[in-house]
Amino acid sequence: MVEDRRPTLQTVAARAAVSKQTVSNALNSPHLVRPDTLDRVLGAVAELGYRPHAAARQLRTSRSHVVALRLEPTADGISGAVLDRFLHALTEQAQLRGYRVMLFTARDDAAEIAQYGELVDELRVDGVVLTSTHRGDPRTHWLAEHGVPFVTFGRPWRPDGGMDLSPAAAHAWVDVDGATGTRAAVEHLLALGHRRIAYVGWPAGSDTGEDRRGGWVRAMLAAGTVPDGELESLWLGVPDGAGAGAEAAEHLLATAAPTAFVCASDSLALGALAAARSTADAARSGVLPAVVGFDDTPVARAVGLTSVAQPLTEAADRVLGLLLGQLTGGSTGPDLDIADRQVLLCPNLVVRASSAHRTPPP
Amino acid sequence: MVEDRRPTLQTVAARAAVSKQTVSNALNSPHLVRPDTLDRVLGAVAELGYRPHAAARQLRTSRSHVVALRLEPTADGISGAVLDRFLHALTEQAQLRGYRVMLFTARDDAAEIAQYGELVDELRVDGVVLTSTHRGDPRTHWLAEHGVPFVTFGRPWRPDGGMDLSPAAAHAWVDVDGATGTRAAVEHLLALGHRRIAYVGWPAGSDTGEDRRGGWVRAMLAAGTVPDGELESLWLGVPDGAGAGAEAAEHLLATAAPTAFVCASDSLALGALAAARSTADAARSGVLPAVVGFDDTPVARAVGLTSVAQPLTEAADRVLGLLLGQLTGGSTGPDLDIADRQVLLCPNLVVRASSAHRTPPP
């Protein structure tokens, strides 16, 4: 084997007479390094022509066949387990392709970015799968700048909440179309005869939440079963959880007389189910408002809750397809048609007892 | 650096004129290799003094700081998410110690074993965390024989269902004492005044299930509120799930008149809750049987179900402590007192509305 003379983190460190950690800090967290040291390190980087991260990857004689994924903290909510189900699908799909998944944790975006260099250089991770994309996401910009192959499960969001279509956000991604899911829920309830269909969602500021609420808004405007001006009184945004969902549904039942609910999560829907039952009991009416949740969690199956199911196995399959395309030949790089590396999947409505026979009162 | 001349998988393969995969097969799955090839490979192994796996580890100049964990297939049940919560805790606790978690999947024990060699040799995993230990578990024997550091989350089980205390099972493990959990549930219900406390569990054959049922049996025998001979009529074993739990609870209510239920899982308990409500509705009695679940899942919190909580963060912490002890100095090896490397943790009862004020009818 011919010796490779390209500069490494080690040769830069030796030239600048500092530790490898200091070189890494100078490149990734320059505020941690004293100004004179920073000058010396950056001088050595320029002199040797060192290219961080890319250098380490080019030196490799073989791939590690490992992809990295940040594991989010355990979510107490019922819907928090959706990312766990994505992880299961990703691990299984990766193994079918000869890849494994390396997990790490980070308390915020900055900590996550600080780990990418180490993961890619030291642990020889071939690429990264990101979840929980959000407005002004600094992680994707960092990965793109440093030439690390990555795909996000989650679309890039603009600071104003729309989808970010700027060149800086032109990376490969896979997401599930939440608006199509809530629209399908509304159309299912309209077909059962419901006209006043309420929405229990999250407070403003959640991109995923605005996406899901948008589907309800557009479907209701299209149906015209409620005067446009009344739509605002038919929804509430509350923190995720069965308790908050129950309170929101009770409030809506008392103030806006809906006969059905579409909810942004199964947790909220579980609360709406309880509120629907206690209201029907109190009125001795026997007519239960219909309820639809989101995410088709095990709880939905257990209690017979109609819910919108994300195609998580397909999402994992498409994420890995896009990532491995980058690793094995750049076929999903910026040169590829944008439609082939930005994938919006359709969710499915799973109808169960919480809506199936719950028609509105005559 | 002095060149290390100890034999590797590669030098054995070269000497025997076969691929590395064939050497690996000869050592781990000899039935896959033709007899003459097997002879030639084993001859080269003996001639060179190659020690599989241990050789690769000894050659390392540094540790990878990666531990491997098999991810089980996604469980549809509500309690299946317990291992996901353990994974979150393990990843977080590992990162605090400078370690990361590498995931893989396997459809059975043999496939899992086939992967360990590759994980340890090629991907330089330092050690393994095993879950879902069971009777006659071949995985722990293989890892022990091949000198791979490992700790199980789950105790070793004897073929007859008891705890395996043989030398072959004398590895480091951490488990949660299920029997103590169901005993605490029974004692909580006794303190509320219940005397006929039924048990809804799993069919015979589940070690975890027998452990949990054993706690109910012993607590009931100790209390003496039901004649010993009637105990058998107060329990049923059914497949996990809310539907099966509801049927079992209905059957027990009709045949054995219990006033409270202890269940082996939150899924079963969710069914028992529904059966309790519909029975009380039918009898217009207003007296609801008390229900206790197991695993304190998000569903339990959402619906107000009393449940037995496993200390998963502590379990992950103890598992990593035992594993890193092996990696950094053998302090948890067979020479260590057995009590210090076999840890049975106590679960906690979390009391909620499904039992808190549900006293038996006067």
mmCIF file of C-alpha atoms in Angstrom, chain B:
data_model
loop_
_atom_site.group_PDB
_atom_site.id
_atom_site.type_symbol
_atom_site.label_atom_id
_atom_site.label_comp_id
_atom_site.label_asym_id
_atom_site.label_seq_id
_atom_site.Cartn_x
_atom_site.Cartn_y
_atom_site.Cartn_z
ATOM 1 C CA MET B 1 5.292 1.324 17.218
ATOM 2 C CA VAL B 2 6.504 -2.244 17.309
ATOM 3 C CA GLU B 3 4.776 -4.378 14.735
ATOM 4 C CA ASP B 4 2.481 -6.872 16.347
ATOM 5 C CA ARG B 5 3.040 -10.343 14.918
ATOM 6 C CA ARG B 6 0.180 -12.082 16.629
ATOM 7 C CA PRO B 7 -1.995 -13.991 14.141
ATOM 8 C CA THR B 8 -5.157 -12.432 12.803
ATOM 9 C CA LEU B 9 -8.199 -13.686 10.945
ATOM 10 C CA GLN B 10 -6.390 -12.494 7.808
ATOM 11 C CA THR B 11 -3.156 -14.406 8.415
ATOM 12 C CA VAL B 12 -5.149 -17.554 9.186
ATOM 13 C CA ALA B 13 -7.146 -17.066 5.963
ATOM 14 C CA ALA B 14 -3.959 -16.580 3.956
ATOM 15 C CA ARG B 15 -2.292 -19.670 5.472
ATOM 16 C CA ALA B 16 -5.371 -21.837 4.765
ATOM 17 C CA ALA B 17 -5.899 -20.220 1.333
ATOM 18 C CA VAL B 18 -9.526 -19.380 2.075
ATOM 19 C CA SER B 19 -11.498 -16.175 2.641
ATOM 20 C CA LYS B 20 -11.807 -14.487 6.037
ATOM 21 C CA GLN B 21 -15.504 -15.381 5.942
ATOM 22 C CA THR B 22 -14.637 -19.058 5.625
ATOM 23 C CA VAL B 23 -12.327 -18.852 8.640
ATOM 24 C CA SER B 24 -15.103 -17.135 10.558
ATOM 25 C CA ASN B 25 -17.578 -19.823 9.505
ATOM 26 C CA ALA B 26 -15.177 -22.609 10.454
ATOM 27 C CA LEU B 27 -14.868 -21.162 13.949
ATOM 28 C CA ASN B 28 -18.477 -20.122 14.524
ATOM 29 C CA SER B 29 -20.660 -22.206 12.176
ATOM 30 C CA PRO B 30 -18.561 -25.262 11.242
ATOM 31 C CA HIS B 31 -21.570 -27.044 9.719
ATOM 32 C CA LEU B 32 -21.444 -24.496 6.881
ATOM 33 C CA VAL B 33 -17.898 -25.485 5.868
ATOM 34 C CA ARG B 34 -16.836 -28.539 3.794
ATOM 35 C CA PRO B 35 -14.979 -31.098 5.963
ATOM 36 C CA ASP B 36 -11.654 -30.843 4.064
ATOM 37 C CA THR B 37 -11.739 -27.036 4.211
ATOM 38 C CA LEU B 38 -12.621 -27.186 7.907
ATOM 39 C CA ASP B 39 -9.582 -29.416 8.546
ATOM 40 C CA ARG B 40 -7.306 -27.026 6.676
ATOM 41 C CA VAL B 41 -8.620 -23.930 8.515
ATOM 42 C CA LEU B 42 -8.435 -25.523 11.968
ATOM 43 C CA GLY B 43 -4.920 -26.721 11.120
ATOM 44 C CA ALA B 44 -3.883 -23.146 10.296
ATOM 45 C CA VAL B 45 -5.543 -21.880 13.500
ATOM 46 C CA ALA B 46 -3.560 -24.383 15.592
ATOM 47 C CA GLU B 47 -0.306 -23.842 13.688
ATOM 48 C CA LEU B 48 -0.436 -20.042 14.063
ATOM 49 C CA GLY B 49 -1.832 -20.153 17.581
ATOM 50 C CA TYR B 50 -4.735 -17.945 16.548
ATOM 51 C CA ARG B 51 -7.249 -17.149 19.270
ATOM 52 C CA PRO B 52 -10.465 -15.926 17.699
ATOM 53 C CA HIS B 53 -11.930 -12.661 18.998
ATOM 54 C CA ALA B 54 -9.547 -12.464 21.932
ATOM 55 C CA ALA B 55 -6.721 -11.986 19.398
ATOM 56 C CA ALA B 56 -8.467 -9.082 17.742
ATOM 57 C CA ARG B 57 -9.100 -7.411 21.045
ATOM 58 C CA GLN B 58 -5.532 -7.844 22.240
ATOM 59 C CA LEU B 59 -4.225 -6.242 19.075
ATOM 60 C CA ARG B 60 -6.076 -3.047 19.712
ATOM 61 C CA THR B 61 -4.135 -0.030 20.808
ATOM 62 C CA SER B 62 -7.266 1.681 22.029
ATOM 63 C CA ARG B 63 -10.812 0.802 22.874
ATOM 64 C CA SER B 64 -13.662 1.747 20.569
ATOM 65 C CA HIS B 65 -15.871 2.846 23.453
ATOM 66 C CA VAL B 66 -18.804 1.214 21.719
ATOM 67 C CA VAL B 67 -21.137 -1.410 23.200
ATOM 68 C CA ALA B 68 -23.523 -3.482 21.109
ATOM 69 C CA LEU B 69 -27.184 -4.155 21.795
ATOM 70 C CA ARG B 70 -29.641 -6.234 19.793
ATOM 71 C CA LEU B 71 -32.795 -4.274 19.061
ATOM 72 C CA GLU B 72 -35.849 -6.524 19.314
ATOM 73 C CA PRO B 73 -38.487 -6.286 16.601
ATOM 74 C CA THR B 74 -41.091 -3.598 17.278
ATOM 75 C CA ALA B 75 -43.571 -5.031 19.750
ATOM 76 C CA ASP B 76 -47.172 -4.157 19.040
ATOM 77 C CA GLY B 77 -48.069 -4.443 22.691
ATOM 78 C CA ILE B 78 -47.988 -1.513 25.058
ATOM 79 C CA SER B 79 -45.451 -3.132 27.366
ATOM 80 C CA GLY B 80 -43.081 -3.893 24.478
ATOM 81 C CA ALA B 81 -41.890 -0.315 24.748
ATOM 82 C CA VAL B 82 -40.171 -1.115 28.070
ATOM 83 C CA LEU B 83 -37.048 -2.260 26.235
ATOM 84 C CA ASP B 84 -37.126 0.970 24.208
ATOM 85 C CA ARG B 85 -37.128 2.918 27.462
ATOM 86 C CA PHE B 86 -34.185 0.778 28.658
ATOM 87 C CA LEU B 87 -32.392 1.612 25.386
ATOM 88 C CA HIS B 88 -32.893 5.342 25.970
ATOM 89 C CA ALA B 89 -31.531 5.040 29.501
ATOM 90 C CA LEU B 90 -28.619 2.887 28.316
ATOM 91 C CA THR B 91 -27.657 5.327 25.546
ATOM 92 C CA GLU B 92 -27.797 8.288 27.916
ATOM 93 C CA GLN B 93 -25.880 6.535 30.701
ATOM 94 C CA ALA B 94 -23.298 5.253 28.202
ATOM 95 C CA GLN B 95 -22.682 8.696 26.805
ATOM 96 C CA LEU B 96 -22.055 10.053 30.319
ATOM 97 C CA ARG B 97 -19.247 7.496 30.523
ATOM 98 C CA GLY B 98 -17.874 8.240 27.036
ATOM 99 C CA TYR B 99 -19.443 5.187 25.390
ATOM 100 C CA ARG B 100 -21.900 4.810 22.538
ATOM 101 C CA VAL B 101 -24.430 2.119 21.655
ATOM 102 C CA MET B 102 -24.323 0.192 18.372
ATOM 103 C CA LEU B 103 -27.585 -1.472 17.383
ATOM 104 C CA PHE B 104 -28.139 -4.614 15.392
ATOM 105 C CA THR B 105 -31.037 -6.959 14.782
ATOM 106 C CA ALA B 106 -31.278 -10.738 14.639
ATOM 107 C CA ARG B 107 -34.251 -12.997 14.088
ATOM 108 C CA ASP B 108 -33.156 -15.609 16.678
ATOM 109 C CA ASP B 109 -30.382 -16.619 19.077
ATOM 110 C CA ALA B 110 -28.313 -18.350 16.368
ATOM 111 C CA ALA B 111 -28.394 -15.285 14.121
ATOM 112 C CA GLU B 112 -27.505 -13.104 17.096
ATOM 113 C CA ILE B 113 -24.514 -15.292 17.952
ATOM 114 C CA ALA B 114 -23.380 -15.264 14.329
ATOM 115 C CA GLN B 115 -23.148 -11.488 14.557
ATOM 116 C CA TYR B 116 -21.143 -11.220 17.751
ATOM 117 C CA GLY B 117 -17.891 -12.327 16.185
ATOM 118 C CA GLU B 118 -18.217 -9.772 13.434
ATOM 119 C CA LEU B 119 -19.251 -7.011 15.828
ATOM 120 C CA VAL B 120 -16.315 -7.610 18.124
ATOM 121 C CA ASP B 121 -13.632 -8.281 15.517
ATOM 122 C CA GLU B 122 -14.512 -6.070 12.584
ATOM 123 C CA LEU B 123 -16.429 -3.226 14.170
ATOM 124 C CA ARG B 124 -14.337 -3.204 17.328
ATOM 125 C CA VAL B 125 -17.236 -3.247 19.750
ATOM 126 C CA ASP B 126 -15.814 -3.412 23.275
ATOM 127 C CA GLY B 127 -18.636 -5.356 24.864
ATOM 128 C CA VAL B 128 -22.225 -6.485 24.593
ATOM 129 C CA VAL B 129 -25.439 -5.835 26.526
ATOM 130 C CA LEU B 130 -27.974 -8.653 26.177
ATOM 131 C CA THR B 131 -31.684 -8.439 26.878
ATOM 132 C CA SER B 132 -34.513 -11.009 26.936
ATOM 133 C CA THR B 133 -32.570 -13.798 28.629
ATOM 134 C CA HIS B 134 -34.445 -17.093 28.640
ATOM 135 C CA ARG B 135 -34.147 -20.753 29.607
ATOM 136 C CA GLY B 136 -31.096 -22.476 28.150
ATOM 137 C CA ASP B 137 -29.895 -19.222 26.603
ATOM 138 C CA PRO B 138 -27.087 -20.165 24.156
ATOM 139 C CA ARG B 139 -25.931 -16.562 23.697
ATOM 140 C CA THR B 140 -24.392 -16.086 27.119
ATOM 141 C CA HIS B 141 -22.536 -19.394 26.869
ATOM 142 C CA TRP B 142 -21.097 -18.420 23.487
ATOM 143 C CA LEU B 143 -19.987 -14.995 24.710
ATOM 144 C CA ALA B 144 -18.405 -16.458 27.847
ATOM 145 C CA GLU B 145 -16.582 -19.148 25.840
ATOM 146 C CA HIS B 146 -15.232 -16.570 23.406
ATOM 147 C CA GLY B 147 -14.116 -14.151 26.091
ATOM 148 C CA VAL B 148 -16.364 -11.304 24.972
ATOM 149 C CA PRO B 149 -17.185 -8.917 27.840
ATOM 150 C CA PHE B 150 -20.949 -8.818 28.391
ATOM 151 C CA VAL B 151 -23.690 -8.090 30.926
ATOM 152 C CA THR B 152 -27.323 -9.165 30.626
ATOM 153 C CA PHE B 153 -30.394 -7.121 31.520
ATOM 154 C CA GLY B 154 -32.334 -10.163 32.659
ATOM 155 C CA ARG B 155 -31.243 -12.946 34.988
ATOM 156 C CA PRO B 156 -30.152 -16.399 33.746
ATOM 157 C CA TRP B 157 -33.066 -18.849 33.886
ATOM 158 C CA ARG B 158 -32.850 -22.595 34.551
ATOM 159 C CA PRO B 159 -34.622 -24.968 32.137
ATOM 160 C CA ASP B 160 -37.229 -25.601 34.866
ATOM 161 C CA GLY B 161 -37.877 -21.878 35.231
ATOM 162 C CA GLY B 162 -35.904 -21.068 38.371
ATOM 163 C CA MET B 163 -32.848 -18.857 38.463
ATOM 164 C CA ASP B 164 -29.787 -20.565 36.980
ATOM 165 C CA LEU B 165 -27.017 -20.552 39.617
ATOM 166 C CA SER B 166 -24.712 -23.003 37.804
ATOM 167 C CA PRO B 167 -21.108 -21.962 37.082
ATOM 168 C CA ALA B 168 -21.995 -21.705 33.376
ATOM 169 C CA ALA B 169 -24.530 -18.984 34.217
ATOM 170 C CA ALA B 170 -22.266 -17.124 36.634
ATOM 171 C CA HIS B 171 -22.029 -14.047 34.438
ATOM 172 C CA ALA B 172 -22.763 -10.460 35.385
ATOM 173 C CA TRP B 173 -26.415 -9.512 35.175
ATOM 174 C CA VAL B 174 -28.967 -6.947 36.303
ATOM 175 C CA ASP B 175 -32.672 -7.678 36.570
ATOM 176 C CA VAL B 176 -35.817 -6.296 38.162
ATOM 177 C CA ASP B 177 -37.566 -8.408 40.789
ATOM 178 C CA GLY B 178 -41.006 -8.918 39.250
ATOM 179 C CA ALA B 179 -42.276 -11.028 42.161
ATOM 180 C CA THR B 180 -41.600 -8.161 44.567
ATOM 181 C CA GLY B 181 -43.629 -5.908 42.277
ATOM 182 C CA THR B 182 -46.737 -8.107 42.182
ATOM 183 C CA ARG B 183 -46.388 -8.766 45.921
ATOM 184 C CA ALA B 184 -46.418 -4.994 46.539
ATOM 185 C CA ALA B 185 -49.516 -4.730 44.342
ATOM 186 C CA VAL B 186 -51.322 -7.429 46.364
ATOM 187 C CA GLU B 187 -50.329 -5.825 49.666
ATOM 188 C CA HIS B 188 -51.590 -2.436 48.456
ATOM 189 C CA LEU B 189 -54.958 -4.008 47.579
ATOM 190 C CA LEU B 190 -55.123 -5.916 50.892
ATOM 191 C CA ALA B 191 -54.582 -2.627 52.716
ATOM 192 C CA LEU B 192 -57.601 -1.190 50.848
ATOM 193 C CA GLY B 193 -59.670 -4.051 52.261
ATOM 194 C CA HIS B 194 -59.722 -6.393 49.254
ATOM 195 C CA ARG B 195 -59.701 -10.118 50.021
ATOM 196 C CA ARG B 196 -60.462 -11.809 46.700
ATOM 197 C CA ILE B 197 -57.638 -10.457 44.531
ATOM 198 C CA ALA B 198 -57.420 -12.100 41.092
ATOM 199 C CA TYR B 199 -54.392 -12.346 38.787
ATOM 200 C CA VAL B 200 -54.452 -11.910 34.997
ATOM 201 C CA GLY B 201 -51.144 -13.168 33.625
ATOM 202 C CA TRP B 202 -49.512 -14.869 30.666
ATOM 203 C CA PRO B 203 -49.650 -18.568 29.739
ATOM 204 C CA ALA B 204 -47.074 -20.852 31.386
ATOM 205 C CA GLY B 205 -43.646 -20.860 29.733
ATOM 206 C CA SER B 206 -42.687 -17.202 30.202
ATOM 207 C CA ASP B 207 -39.948 -16.902 32.831
ATOM 208 C CA THR B 208 -40.806 -13.258 33.477
ATOM 209 C CA GLY B 209 -44.471 -14.224 33.675
ATOM 210 C CA GLU B 210 -43.873 -17.012 36.204
ATOM 211 C CA ASP B 211 -41.777 -14.632 38.283
ATOM 212 C CA ARG B 212 -44.560 -12.049 38.394
ATOM 213 C CA ARG B 213 -47.278 -14.638 39.083
ATOM 214 C CA GLY B 214 -45.142 -16.103 41.885
ATOM 215 C CA GLY B 215 -45.279 -12.804 43.768
ATOM 216 C CA TRP B 216 -49.086 -12.836 43.645
ATOM 217 C CA VAL B 217 -49.250 -16.502 44.765
ATOM 218 C CA ARG B 218 -46.946 -16.019 47.742
ATOM 219 C CA ALA B 219 -48.576 -12.764 48.881
ATOM 220 C CA MET B 220 -52.028 -14.376 48.706
ATOM 221 C CA LEU B 221 -50.860 -17.489 50.599
ATOM 222 C CA ALA B 222 -49.306 -15.250 53.255
ATOM 223 C CA ALA B 223 -52.477 -13.150 53.593
ATOM 224 C CA GLY B 224 -54.779 -16.182 53.829
ATOM 225 C CA THR B 225 -57.829 -14.156 52.727
ATOM 226 C CA VAL B 226 -58.790 -16.893 50.274
ATOM 227 C CA PRO B 227 -58.651 -20.641 51.054
ATOM 228 C CA ASP B 228 -55.457 -22.035 49.473
ATOM 229 C CA GLY B 229 -57.507 -24.440 47.381
ATOM 230 C CA GLU B 230 -59.432 -21.577 45.729
ATOM 231 C CA LEU B 231 -56.350 -19.707 44.548
ATOM 232 C CA GLU B 232 -56.172 -21.683 41.312
ATOM 233 C CA SER B 233 -59.650 -20.435 40.321
ATOM 234 C CA LEU B 234 -58.582 -16.795 40.822
ATOM 235 C CA TRP B 235 -56.109 -16.544 37.976
ATOM 236 C CA LEU B 236 -55.899 -16.954 34.203
ATOM 237 C CA GLY B 237 -52.980 -16.971 31.760
ATOM 238 C CA VAL B 238 -53.704 -15.372 28.359
ATOM 239 C CA PRO B 239 -51.649 -13.854 25.513
ATOM 240 C CA ASP B 240 -50.676 -10.232 26.152
ATOM 241 C CA GLY B 241 -53.134 -7.599 24.931
ATOM 242 C CA ALA B 242 -56.072 -5.458 26.027
ATOM 243 C CA GLY B 243 -58.651 -7.690 24.319
ATOM 244 C CA ALA B 244 -57.402 -10.871 25.986
ATOM 245 C CA GLY B 245 -57.151 -9.029 29.306
ATOM 246 C CA ALA B 246 -60.777 -7.927 29.071
ATOM 247 C CA GLU B 247 -62.007 -11.450 28.313
ATOM 248 C CA ALA B 248 -59.962 -12.952 31.136
ATOM 249 C CA ALA B 249 -61.210 -10.359 33.639
ATOM 250 C CA GLU B 250 -64.843 -10.852 32.539
ATOM 251 C CA HIS B 251 -64.476 -14.595 32.954
ATOM 252 C CA LEU B 252 -62.941 -14.230 36.428
ATOM 253 C CA LEU B 253 -65.635 -11.728 37.500
ATOM 254 C CA ALA B 254 -68.316 -14.186 36.412
ATOM 255 C CA THR B 255 -66.786 -17.305 37.960
ATOM 256 C CA ALA B 256 -64.706 -16.249 40.980
ATOM 257 C CA ALA B 257 -66.123 -12.890 42.116
ATOM 258 C CA PRO B 258 -62.850 -11.007 42.659
ATOM 259 C CA THR B 259 -62.995 -7.375 43.832
ATOM 260 C CA ALA B 260 -59.543 -6.482 42.487
ATOM 261 C CA PHE B 261 -57.080 -7.490 39.758
ATOM 262 C CA VAL B 262 -53.305 -7.632 39.597
ATOM 263 C CA CYS B 263 -52.119 -7.935 35.973
ATOM 264 C CA ALA B 264 -48.807 -8.995 34.412
ATOM 265 C CA SER B 265 -48.786 -5.995 32.060
ATOM 266 C CA ASP B 266 -50.455 -2.651 31.455
ATOM 267 C CA SER B 267 -51.972 -4.065 28.250
ATOM 268 C CA LEU B 268 -53.792 -6.781 30.195
ATOM 269 C CA ALA B 269 -54.725 -4.208 32.863
ATOM 270 C CA LEU B 270 -56.236 -1.900 30.265
ATOM 271 C CA GLY B 271 -58.551 -4.755 29.287
ATOM 272 C CA ALA B 272 -59.325 -5.527 32.938
ATOM 273 C CA LEU B 273 -60.237 -1.849 33.469
ATOM 274 C CA ALA B 274 -62.744 -1.993 30.595
ATOM 275 C CA ALA B 275 -64.225 -5.271 31.891
ATOM 276 C CA ALA B 276 -64.492 -3.801 35.388
ATOM 277 C CA ARG B 277 -66.329 -0.731 34.087
ATOM 278 C CA SER B 278 -68.779 -2.631 31.897
ATOM 279 C CA THR B 279 -69.540 -5.128 34.689
ATOM 280 C CA ALA B 280 -70.199 -2.290 37.146
ATOM 281 C CA ASP B 281 -72.362 -0.526 34.545
ATOM 282 C CA ALA B 282 -74.376 -3.706 33.918
ATOM 283 C CA ALA B 283 -74.911 -4.263 37.650
ATOM 284 C CA ARG B 284 -75.629 -0.528 38.164
ATOM 285 C CA SER B 285 -73.594 -1.020 41.327
ATOM 286 C CA GLY B 286 -71.230 1.942 41.041
ATOM 287 C CA VAL B 287 -68.572 -0.188 42.719
ATOM 288 C CA LEU B 288 -65.583 -0.580 40.408
ATOM 289 C CA PRO B 289 -63.125 -3.434 40.912
ATOM 290 C CA ALA B 290 -59.578 -2.118 41.524
ATOM 291 C CA VAL B 291 -56.949 -2.810 38.848
ATOM 292 C CA VAL B 292 -53.126 -2.788 38.998
ATOM 293 C CA GLY B 293 -50.924 -3.131 35.893
ATOM 294 C CA PHE B 294 -47.223 -3.736 35.363
ATOM 295 C CA ASP B 295 -44.505 -1.604 33.687
ATOM 296 C CA ASP B 296 -45.889 1.891 34.275
ATOM 297 C CA THR B 297 -46.109 2.655 30.572
ATOM 298 C CA PRO B 298 -47.238 6.037 29.201
ATOM 299 C CA VAL B 299 -50.695 4.484 28.806
ATOM 300 C CA ALA B 300 -50.886 3.866 32.547
ATOM 301 C CA ARG B 301 -50.130 7.517 33.213
ATOM 302 C CA ALA B 302 -52.656 8.610 30.576
ATOM 303 C CA VAL B 303 -55.605 6.559 31.861
ATOM 304 C CA GLY B 304 -54.829 6.714 35.606
ATOM 305 C CA LEU B 305 -53.804 3.071 35.975
ATOM 306 C CA THR B 306 -51.916 2.007 39.116
ATOM 307 C CA SER B 307 -48.843 0.114 37.901
ATOM 308 C CA VAL B 308 -45.532 -1.439 38.916
ATOM 309 C CA ALA B 309 -42.615 0.665 37.605
ATOM 310 C CA GLN B 310 -39.264 -0.884 36.685
ATOM 311 C CA PRO B 311 -36.263 1.300 37.639
ATOM 312 C CA LEU B 312 -34.901 1.384 34.077
ATOM 313 C CA THR B 313 -32.435 4.231 34.536
ATOM 314 C CA GLU B 314 -30.889 2.493 37.520
ATOM 315 C CA ALA B 315 -30.850 -0.796 35.594
ATOM 316 C CA ALA B 316 -28.965 0.832 32.690
ATOM 317 C CA ASP B 317 -26.563 2.461 35.141
ATOM 318 C CA ARG B 318 -25.795 -0.840 36.876
ATOM 319 C CA VAL B 319 -25.446 -2.737 33.565
ATOM 320 C CA LEU B 320 -22.881 -0.241 32.308
ATOM 321 C CA GLY B 321 -21.055 -0.180 35.634
ATOM 322 C CA LEU B 322 -20.619 -3.960 35.473
ATOM 323 C CA LEU B 323 -19.627 -3.931 31.793
ATOM 324 C CA LEU B 324 -17.094 -1.115 32.125
ATOM 325 C CA GLY B 325 -15.675 -2.832 35.192
ATOM 326 C CA GLN B 326 -14.845 -5.799 32.955
ATOM 327 C CA LEU B 327 -13.417 -3.575 30.223
ATOM 328 C CA THR B 328 -11.188 -1.503 32.437
ATOM 329 C CA GLY B 329 -9.731 -4.082 34.758
ATOM 330 C CA GLY B 330 -11.709 -7.259 35.181
ATOM 331 C CA SER B 331 -13.119 -6.033 38.459
ATOM 332 C CA THR B 332 -16.453 -7.696 37.702
ATOM 333 C CA GLY B 333 -15.023 -10.931 36.388
ATOM 334 C CA PRO B 334 -15.625 -14.365 37.911
ATOM 335 C CA ASP B 335 -13.199 -13.560 40.734
ATOM 336 C CA LEU B 336 -15.506 -10.869 42.074
ATOM 337 C CA ASP B 337 -18.012 -11.841 44.762
ATOM 338 C CA ILE B 338 -21.155 -13.031 43.012
ATOM 339 C CA ALA B 339 -23.316 -10.602 45.009
ATOM 340 C CA ASP B 340 -21.503 -7.661 43.425
ATOM 341 C CA ARG B 341 -22.043 -8.681 39.827
ATOM 342 C CA GLN B 342 -25.582 -10.060 40.000
ATOM 343 C CA VAL B 343 -28.014 -7.289 40.777
ATOM 344 C CA LEU B 344 -31.741 -7.727 41.438
ATOM 345 C CA LEU B 345 -33.446 -4.328 41.597
ATOM 346 C CA CYS B 346 -36.744 -3.590 43.369
ATOM 347 C CA PRO B 347 -39.596 -2.085 41.352
ATOM 348 C CA ASN B 348 -41.927 0.596 42.723
ATOM 349 C CA LEU B 349 -45.703 0.657 42.861
ATOM 350 C CA VAL B 350 -47.156 3.867 41.380
ATOM 351 C CA VAL B 351 -50.666 4.315 42.792
ATOM 352 C CA ARG B 352 -53.281 6.031 40.607
ATOM 353 C CA ALA B 353 -57.073 6.271 40.319
ATOM 354 C CA SER B 354 -57.601 2.674 39.148
ATOM 355 C CA SER B 355 -56.959 1.508 42.706
ATOM 356 C CA ALA B 356 -56.567 4.538 45.000
ATOM 357 C CA HIS B 357 -60.206 4.858 46.089
ATOM 358 C CA ARG B 358 -61.575 1.573 44.845
ATOM 359 C CA THR B 359 -62.402 -0.277 48.050
ATOM 360 C CA PRO B 360 -64.412 -3.506 47.947
ATOM 361 C CA PRO B 361 -68.197 -3.399 48.401
ATOM 362 C CA PRO B 362 -69.130 -3.511 52.089
#
